Amino acid sequence: MASPPPVADTMPPRGVPVATPARLDAAALRSLFERLAAHGGTETRFVERRISSLLNEAAESRGVLRYVPPDRFEKRTESPEVQGLVIAGETATVEPANGTRRTLRVDQHPALATLASSLRALLGGDLDALHRAFVVAASGDASRWRIDLVPRDEEARALVTRIDARGQDDTLRRFDLHEAGGDVVELWLIGAGPGPGAK
Amino acid sequence: MKSRLATALPWVVWAVLAALAAIRVTHTSIDTDIGAFLPGPATPTQALVAEQIGQGAAAQLLLVAIEGEDSARLAQASRALRKALDHNPGFVFVANGDPASVRADRDRLLEARYLVSPHADGAGMRFAAPALRADLDRLASTLRGPMATIVRPVATRDPSLELAAILESLAGDGSPIATRHGVWFSADGRRAILLARLAAGAAALDSQAKAIDALRTAFAPLEQPGINLRIGGTPALALRSRASIQGDAMRLSLAALVSIIAILFAVLRSGRFLAAAALPIASGVLAGVAATATLFGSVHGVTLGFGITLIGEAVDYSIYTHLHRHPDGRYPRRFWPLMWLAAASSAAGFAAMCLSGFRGLEQLGVFSVVGILAAGASTRWLLPACLPQRPPPAPRWLDRGLTALQVGLRRLRPLLIVATIAAIALLGWRGATVWDDDLASISPLSPAVLGDEARLRADLGLPDAGLLVLVEAPDLQQALARAETVGTSLAGLRAQGLIAGFDDPTRLLPSAARQRARQQRLPAPKTLASDLDVALRGSVFRPGTFDPFLADVERARTREPIGPAFYRGTMIGHRLDAQIAASGSGGVRLTIPLAGVRDLASTRAALAGGAGVHVLDLKSDVEAIVRDYRRRASWVALAGALAITLLIAWRAGSARAAARVLAILPGTVALTAAAQVLIYNRLTLFNLVALLLVVGIASNYALFFAARHQGDAGNSAARMSVGLCAMTTFVAFLLLSLSSTPVLRMIGSTVAMGAALGLALSMAFAARAEANA
């Protein structure tokens, strides 16, 4: 399988309004999501980078991301330490590196709810669910697309101002979560393509 | 002139008394809470229990549910309702778990964290460089983990994640209330939940009613198909029981009155008789209420429910008086003595109650004795002049029917005797186990209402108000210090698995002494800054990142210890308000609810000896109070029965008549009680009181049947009058037994059954000479 070029290079810089003639219209977006839905489950490796004013350099971690339709989402971090997050339905199980495993209600934690609703909808191809939770703006074309999400819920917006999701064809490649404090968490899905290091 | 005066005098006396009574009655208030009917506390623990029930924090707390299918619309309604009531003076607060209030709580806890954190008493080296470095490394890994987005906003102020530790320790006691769309919901998502605290206390039920009306009014514009409002909590239940007792007593008394009138008119066909019969009824009720109100200041709803019994008794007097009159307007020689004996024996049964020392029973006693005597007096001195000049001929079908019934019953005598023996055996075998002393079973509320309430409480994760520790002290700081000691003991019990949890107010509000001790363990700014510098070297964090942390520690170190005012206006503040109350003796009382107590004896033992510390088990303590009450009421009932017995033995005329009556009464009581046990599998306090009434009624029947009457006409009059009396009493109480209020239902079914059985036994064992006449 030929490696496609890195997605990031082909995209406009963050925060700049996209105004290209190739904008994904409603019909194209719906057909994109139908193709995403056709995947069924997904399992892919990821690299996550937190870019923060607190940190000397970006904090990086790696692991495996799994989506099992209809509503199970797992993010297992393997390095630099083992941590886990499993969201199934309305409950989230978190396993911090050196803390005890805890079960939380997703609806009590807008940050978890935002993560769960966006990733589940993107990986499972549920456009209606995405529209319910976010103001959705799509750009690009069917082969290289970008979907900007702004949480509709005020509480969620107080923590996560915006999410940019980018993909190629029927695969989600990158998922940037912009926190209210200015931190950006980049999640690179590298199962079928080059990682974030490939420039 | 003189005879005219003699005729007018009773009326003048009556008019004056009636006017006085009417004035008193119009100024009477009605109690309905069951606590007011219960005895005064006998022990300090009972006093605390009674206070917790009457005035505990729960007495002002409303639980509100908005029910429906569409959770988004329910959440909208919840927010709108909260907003509409926000500045209503009837409410101290209305909470629905909205994010702003959750944030407000977190802000307070974040600010107080170094004074309230469960770690605050730990090692003093907590903020030394090595410990700080461990905290920073943990923070770095947290920022790479699943909770990163949640922790990040406070990371620069709280690198040791103290706030998370506090929240975790607070949540440890039970599952938090579920939240959907940013407001509290039941776990199944079908009910949006709000909590509201009323400004008015339990003593001001009318003000509470006003606030609840305001809540309903505020909800009215939000009402739409498929969305319902449910209001629970102690104030709502109190109002509901008041409404249901008043409504039922009123409605069923009216229905009873109408059916009695219908029966009497069908049999006697005399409008004038009916009008005349109203006189003893009205006199009795008026006198009873006025006397009760004068002696007690108010009248309890349960007492009023008994008003219906007085209607029955007073109607009986009119019937006896009407049917025993000769065509020439005179009465048989022995009639009035018999009437007096009937009234006196009924009154005697209740007279013992007046001396019981229990407020509720005393009310019933005074109401009944005064009512019966007033009805009797107006029957003797006023009624004859009002009755139709000539009594109507007895309807032959009724006479024949009653005669046939009596013949039939006489044949059944062996069966009745066997049944009575079986009944006594059943009661003897069940012994004390027949008594049900659970407050819920004598509550005026229906099981459905109590079930709704239990569900609402479960939605909110409120404990069943079962077990709690009260800590009393002369002032708040001493109370907090005592509660800290209690908290240590309780934590030990929790560690041993003897209790599941406890809600200790000192976790949010430690005593000032404890806060000062914690402040002294916090490092001075220079020390902390240099330790932090050391810790930061070689870490992933940029220098200067944690300046907000340095400022926070210094503020915590130098601030005044926090008091209850620190949390004012937040949900934590409301929670503390509910736990901190003024005690009766001018001091402070803290409430610590316990959850999941597996070993009450060990819990009591662990806390025993603590100054001002009381462990209350509300359910069983209340049951003990009710049991005590019921036992004493049994003695009172026995005394009443004895008074009736003595009166009858003394005045019944012949030893044989007395013997008959005195055999019939216990038989009636045993059969009625056994029937109640067979149907409901238990007896309560109210069955007991109703049985006393049965004794009064049945003694009247037995007296009239046992007496020798003059000739056939006399026998027929006795049979007819008692038959009619029993019929009206039976119908009136049968109607009462249809009430949705358990108390009224118990009284109704017991008395209806007792009237029927009393009539049957009286007829079956009537003086032989008459029955064969």
mmCIF file with all atom_site columns, C-alpha atoms in Angstrom, chain B residues 256-257 260 264 273 277-282 284-285 306-321 338-350 367-379 383 644 690 692-701 703-704 721 724-726 728-730 732-733 751 755:
data_model
loop_
_atom_site.group_PDB
_atom_site.id
_atom_site.type_symbol
_atom_site.label_atom_id
_atom_site.label_alt_id
_atom_site.label_comp_id
_atom_site.label_asym_id
_atom_site.label_entity_id
_atom_site.label_seq_id
_atom_site.pdbx_PDB_ins_code
_atom_site.Cartn_x
_atom_site.Cartn_y
_atom_site.Cartn_z
_atom_site.occupancy
_atom_site.B_iso_or_equiv
_atom_site.pdbx_formal_charge
_atom_site.auth_seq_id
_atom_site.auth_comp_id
_atom_site.auth_asym_id
_atom_site.auth_atom_id
_atom_site.pdbx_PDB_model_num
ATOM 1  C CA . ALA B 1 256 ? -72.242 8.618  55.905 1.00 0.00 ? 256 ALA B CA 1
ATOM 2  C CA . LEU B 1 257 ? -74.705 11.289 56.914 1.00 0.00 ? 257 LEU B CA 1
ATOM 3  C CA . ILE B 1 260 ? -77.965 7.368  57.311 1.00 0.00 ? 260 ILE B CA 1
ATOM 4  C CA . LEU B 1 264 ? -83.854 6.374  58.288 1.00 0.00 ? 264 LEU B CA 1
ATOM 5  C CA . PHE B 1 273 ? -87.761 12.903 62.750 1.00 0.00 ? 273 PHE B CA 1
ATOM 6  C CA . ALA B 1 277 ? -82.275 13.875 64.992 1.00 0.00 ? 277 ALA B CA 1
ATOM 7  C CA . ALA B 1 278 ? -79.879 16.559 63.796 1.00 0.00 ? 278 ALA B CA 1
ATOM 8  C CA . LEU B 1 279 ? -80.168 18.236 67.189 1.00 0.00 ? 279 LEU B CA 1
ATOM 9  C CA . PRO B 1 280 ? -78.282 15.672 69.318 1.00 0.00 ? 280 PRO B CA 1
ATOM 10 C CA . ILE B 1 281 ? -75.746 15.158 66.526 1.00 0.00 ? 281 ILE B CA 1
ATOM 11 C CA . ALA B 1 282 ? -74.972 18.844 66.151 1.00 0.00 ? 282 ALA B CA 1
ATOM 12 C CA . GLY B 1 284 ? -72.563 16.470 70.423 1.00 0.00 ? 284 GLY B CA 1
ATOM 13 C CA . VAL B 1 285 ? -70.075 17.441 67.707 1.00 0.00 ? 285 VAL B CA 1
ATOM 14 C CA . PHE B 1 306 ? -63.824 10.296 65.148 1.00 0.00 ? 306 PHE B CA 1
ATOM 15 C CA . GLY B 1 307 ? -66.516 12.938 64.812 1.00 0.00 ? 307 GLY B CA 1
ATOM 16 C CA . ILE B 1 308 ? -68.205 10.478 62.549 1.00 0.00 ? 308 ILE B CA 1
ATOM 17 C CA . THR B 1 309 ? -68.446 8.036  65.442 1.00 0.00 ? 309 THR B CA 1
ATOM 18 C CA . LEU B 1 310 ? -70.334 10.606 67.389 1.00 0.00 ? 310 LEU B CA 1
ATOM 19 C CA . ILE B 1 311 ? -72.803 11.016 64.551 1.00 0.00 ? 311 ILE B CA 1
ATOM 20 C CA . GLY B 1 312 ? -73.480 7.294  64.812 1.00 0.00 ? 312 GLY B CA 1
ATOM 21 C CA . GLU B 1 313 ? -73.922 7.350  68.569 1.00 0.00 ? 313 GLU B CA 1
ATOM 22 C CA . ALA B 1 314 ? -76.136 10.436 68.536 1.00 0.00 ? 314 ALA B CA 1
ATOM 23 C CA . VAL B 1 315 ? -78.344 9.089  65.754 1.00 0.00 ? 315 VAL B CA 1
ATOM 24 C CA . ASP B 1 316 ? -78.798 5.966  67.843 1.00 0.00 ? 316 ASP B CA 1
ATOM 25 C CA . TYR B 1 317 ? -80.152 8.031  70.713 1.00 0.00 ? 317 TYR B CA 1
ATOM 26 C CA . SER B 1 318 ? -82.723 9.644  68.464 1.00 0.00 ? 318 SER B CA 1
ATOM 27 C CA . ILE B 1 319 ? -83.785 6.287  67.090 1.00 0.00 ? 319 ILE B CA 1
ATOM 28 C CA . TYR B 1 320 ? -84.198 4.747  70.551 1.00 0.00 ? 320 TYR B CA 1
ATOM 29 C CA . THR B 1 321 ? -86.121 7.761  71.746 1.00 0.00 ? 321 THR B CA 1
ATOM 30 C CA . LEU B 1 338 ? -81.630 2.487  80.091 1.00 0.00 ? 338 LEU B CA 1
ATOM 31 C CA . MET B 1 339 ? -80.751 5.372  77.801 1.00 0.00 ? 339 MET B CA 1
ATOM 32 C CA . TRP B 1 340 ? -78.627 6.962  80.479 1.00 0.00 ? 340 TRP B CA 1
ATOM 33 C CA . LEU B 1 341 ? -76.888 3.691  81.079 1.00 0.00 ? 341 LEU B CA 1
ATOM 34 C CA . ALA B 1 342 ? -76.207 3.308  77.356 1.00 0.00 ? 342 ALA B CA 1
ATOM 35 C CA . ALA B 1 343 ? -74.759 6.823  77.118 1.00 0.00 ? 343 ALA B CA 1
ATOM 36 C CA . ALA B 1 344 ? -72.864 6.507  80.369 1.00 0.00 ? 344 ALA B CA 1
ATOM 37 C CA . SER B 1 345 ? -71.296 3.188  79.425 1.00 0.00 ? 345 SER B CA 1
ATOM 38 C CA . SER B 1 346 ? -70.150 4.564  76.055 1.00 0.00 ? 346 SER B CA 1
ATOM 39 C CA . ALA B 1 347 ? -68.746 7.615  77.787 1.00 0.00 ? 347 ALA B CA 1
ATOM 40 C CA . ALA B 1 348 ? -67.094 5.495  80.470 1.00 0.00 ? 348 ALA B CA 1
ATOM 41 C CA . GLY B 1 349 ? -65.169 3.625  77.806 1.00 0.00 ? 349 GLY B CA 1
ATOM 42 C CA . PHE B 1 350 ? -63.641 6.890  76.661 1.00 0.00 ? 350 PHE B CA 1
ATOM 43 C CA . PHE B 1 367 ? -64.023 14.792 72.519 1.00 0.00 ? 367 PHE B CA 1
ATOM 44 C CA . SER B 1 368 ? -65.999 11.565 72.925 1.00 0.00 ? 368 SER B CA 1
ATOM 45 C CA . VAL B 1 369 ? -67.063 11.926 76.542 1.00 0.00 ? 369 VAL B CA 1
ATOM 46 C CA . VAL B 1 370 ? -68.208 15.520 76.154 1.00 0.00 ? 370 VAL B CA 1
ATOM 47 C CA . GLY B 1 371 ? -69.804 14.768 72.792 1.00 0.00 ? 371 GLY B CA 1
ATOM 48 C CA . ILE B 1 372 ? -71.695 11.739 74.070 1.00 0.00 ? 372 ILE B CA 1
ATOM 49 C CA . LEU B 1 373 ? -72.911 13.500 77.190 1.00 0.00 ? 373 LEU B CA 1
ATOM 50 C CA . ALA B 1 374 ? -73.998 16.558 75.212 1.00 0.00 ? 374 ALA B CA 1
ATOM 51 C CA . ALA B 1 375 ? -75.818 14.365 72.703 1.00 0.00 ? 375 ALA B CA 1
ATOM 52 C CA . GLY B 1 376 ? -77.427 12.430 75.553 1.00 0.00 ? 376 GLY B CA 1
ATOM 53 C CA . ALA B 1 377 ? -78.516 15.561 77.374 1.00 0.00 ? 377 ALA B CA 1
ATOM 54 C CA . SER B 1 378 ? -80.046 17.128 74.293 1.00 0.00 ? 378 SER B CA 1
ATOM 55 C CA . THR B 1 379 ? -81.786 13.817 73.581 1.00 0.00 ? 379 THR B CA 1
ATOM 56 C CA . LEU B 1 383 ? -85.468 15.923 71.539 1.00 0.00 ? 383 LEU B CA 1
ATOM 57 C CA . ILE B 1 644 ? -68.255 -0.127 81.382 1.00 0.00 ? 644 ILE B CA 1
ATOM 58 C CA . ALA B 1 690 ? -61.720 1.557  67.471 1.00 0.00 ? 690 ALA B CA 1
ATOM 59 C CA . LEU B 1 692 ? -63.028 0.604  72.528 1.00 0.00 ? 692 LEU B CA 1
ATOM 60 C CA . LEU B 1 693 ? -65.686 2.280  70.435 1.00 0.00 ? 693 LEU B CA 1
ATOM 61 C CA . VAL B 1 694 ? -67.031 -1.152 69.487 1.00 0.00 ? 694 VAL B CA 1
ATOM 62 C CA . VAL B 1 695 ? -67.398 -1.950 73.177 1.00 0.00 ? 695 VAL B CA 1
ATOM 63 C CA . GLY B 1 696 ? -69.426 1.223  73.654 1.00 0.00 ? 696 GLY B CA 1
ATOM 64 C CA . ILE B 1 697 ? -71.704 0.514  70.699 1.00 0.00 ? 697 ILE B CA 1
ATOM 65 C CA . ALA B 1 698 ? -72.143 -3.180 71.395 1.00 0.00 ? 698 ALA B CA 1
ATOM 66 C CA . SER B 1 699 ? -72.949 -2.493 75.047 1.00 0.00 ? 699 SER B CA 1
ATOM 67 C CA . ASN B 1 700 ? -75.874 -0.337 73.910 1.00 0.00 ? 700 ASN B CA 1
ATOM 68 C CA . TYR B 1 701 ? -77.194 -3.126 71.672 1.00 0.00 ? 701 TYR B CA 1
ATOM 69 C CA . LEU B 1 703 ? -78.393 -3.562 77.000 1.00 0.00 ? 703 LEU B CA 1
ATOM 70 C CA . PHE B 1 704 ? -81.519 -3.012 74.925 1.00 0.00 ? 704 PHE B CA 1
ATOM 71 C CA . SER B 1 721 ? -84.454 0.448  67.250 1.00 0.00 ? 721 SER B CA 1
ATOM 72 C CA . LEU B 1 724 ? -81.853 0.428  62.782 1.00 0.00 ? 724 LEU B CA 1
ATOM 73 C CA . CYS B 1 725 ? -78.997 1.685  64.931 1.00 0.00 ? 725 CYS B CA 1
ATOM 74 C CA . ALA B 1 726 ? -76.757 -1.162 63.878 1.00 0.00 ? 726 ALA B CA 1
ATOM 75 C CA . THR B 1 728 ? -76.810 3.054  60.290 1.00 0.00 ? 728 THR B CA 1
ATOM 76 C CA . THR B 1 729 ? -73.598 2.514  62.244 1.00 0.00 ? 729 THR B CA 1
ATOM 77 C CA . PHE B 1 730 ? -72.572 -0.292 59.934 1.00 0.00 ? 730 PHE B CA 1
ATOM 78 C CA . ALA B 1 732 ? -71.421 4.872  58.226 1.00 0.00 ? 732 ALA B CA 1
ATOM 79 C CA . PHE B 1 733 ? -68.268 2.964  59.163 1.00 0.00 ? 733 PHE B CA 1
ATOM 80 C CA . VAL B 1 751 ? -66.206 -0.467 63.866 1.00 0.00 ? 751 VAL B CA 1
ATOM 81 C CA . ALA B 1 755 ? -71.345 -3.200 64.937 1.00 0.00 ? 755 ALA B CA 1
#
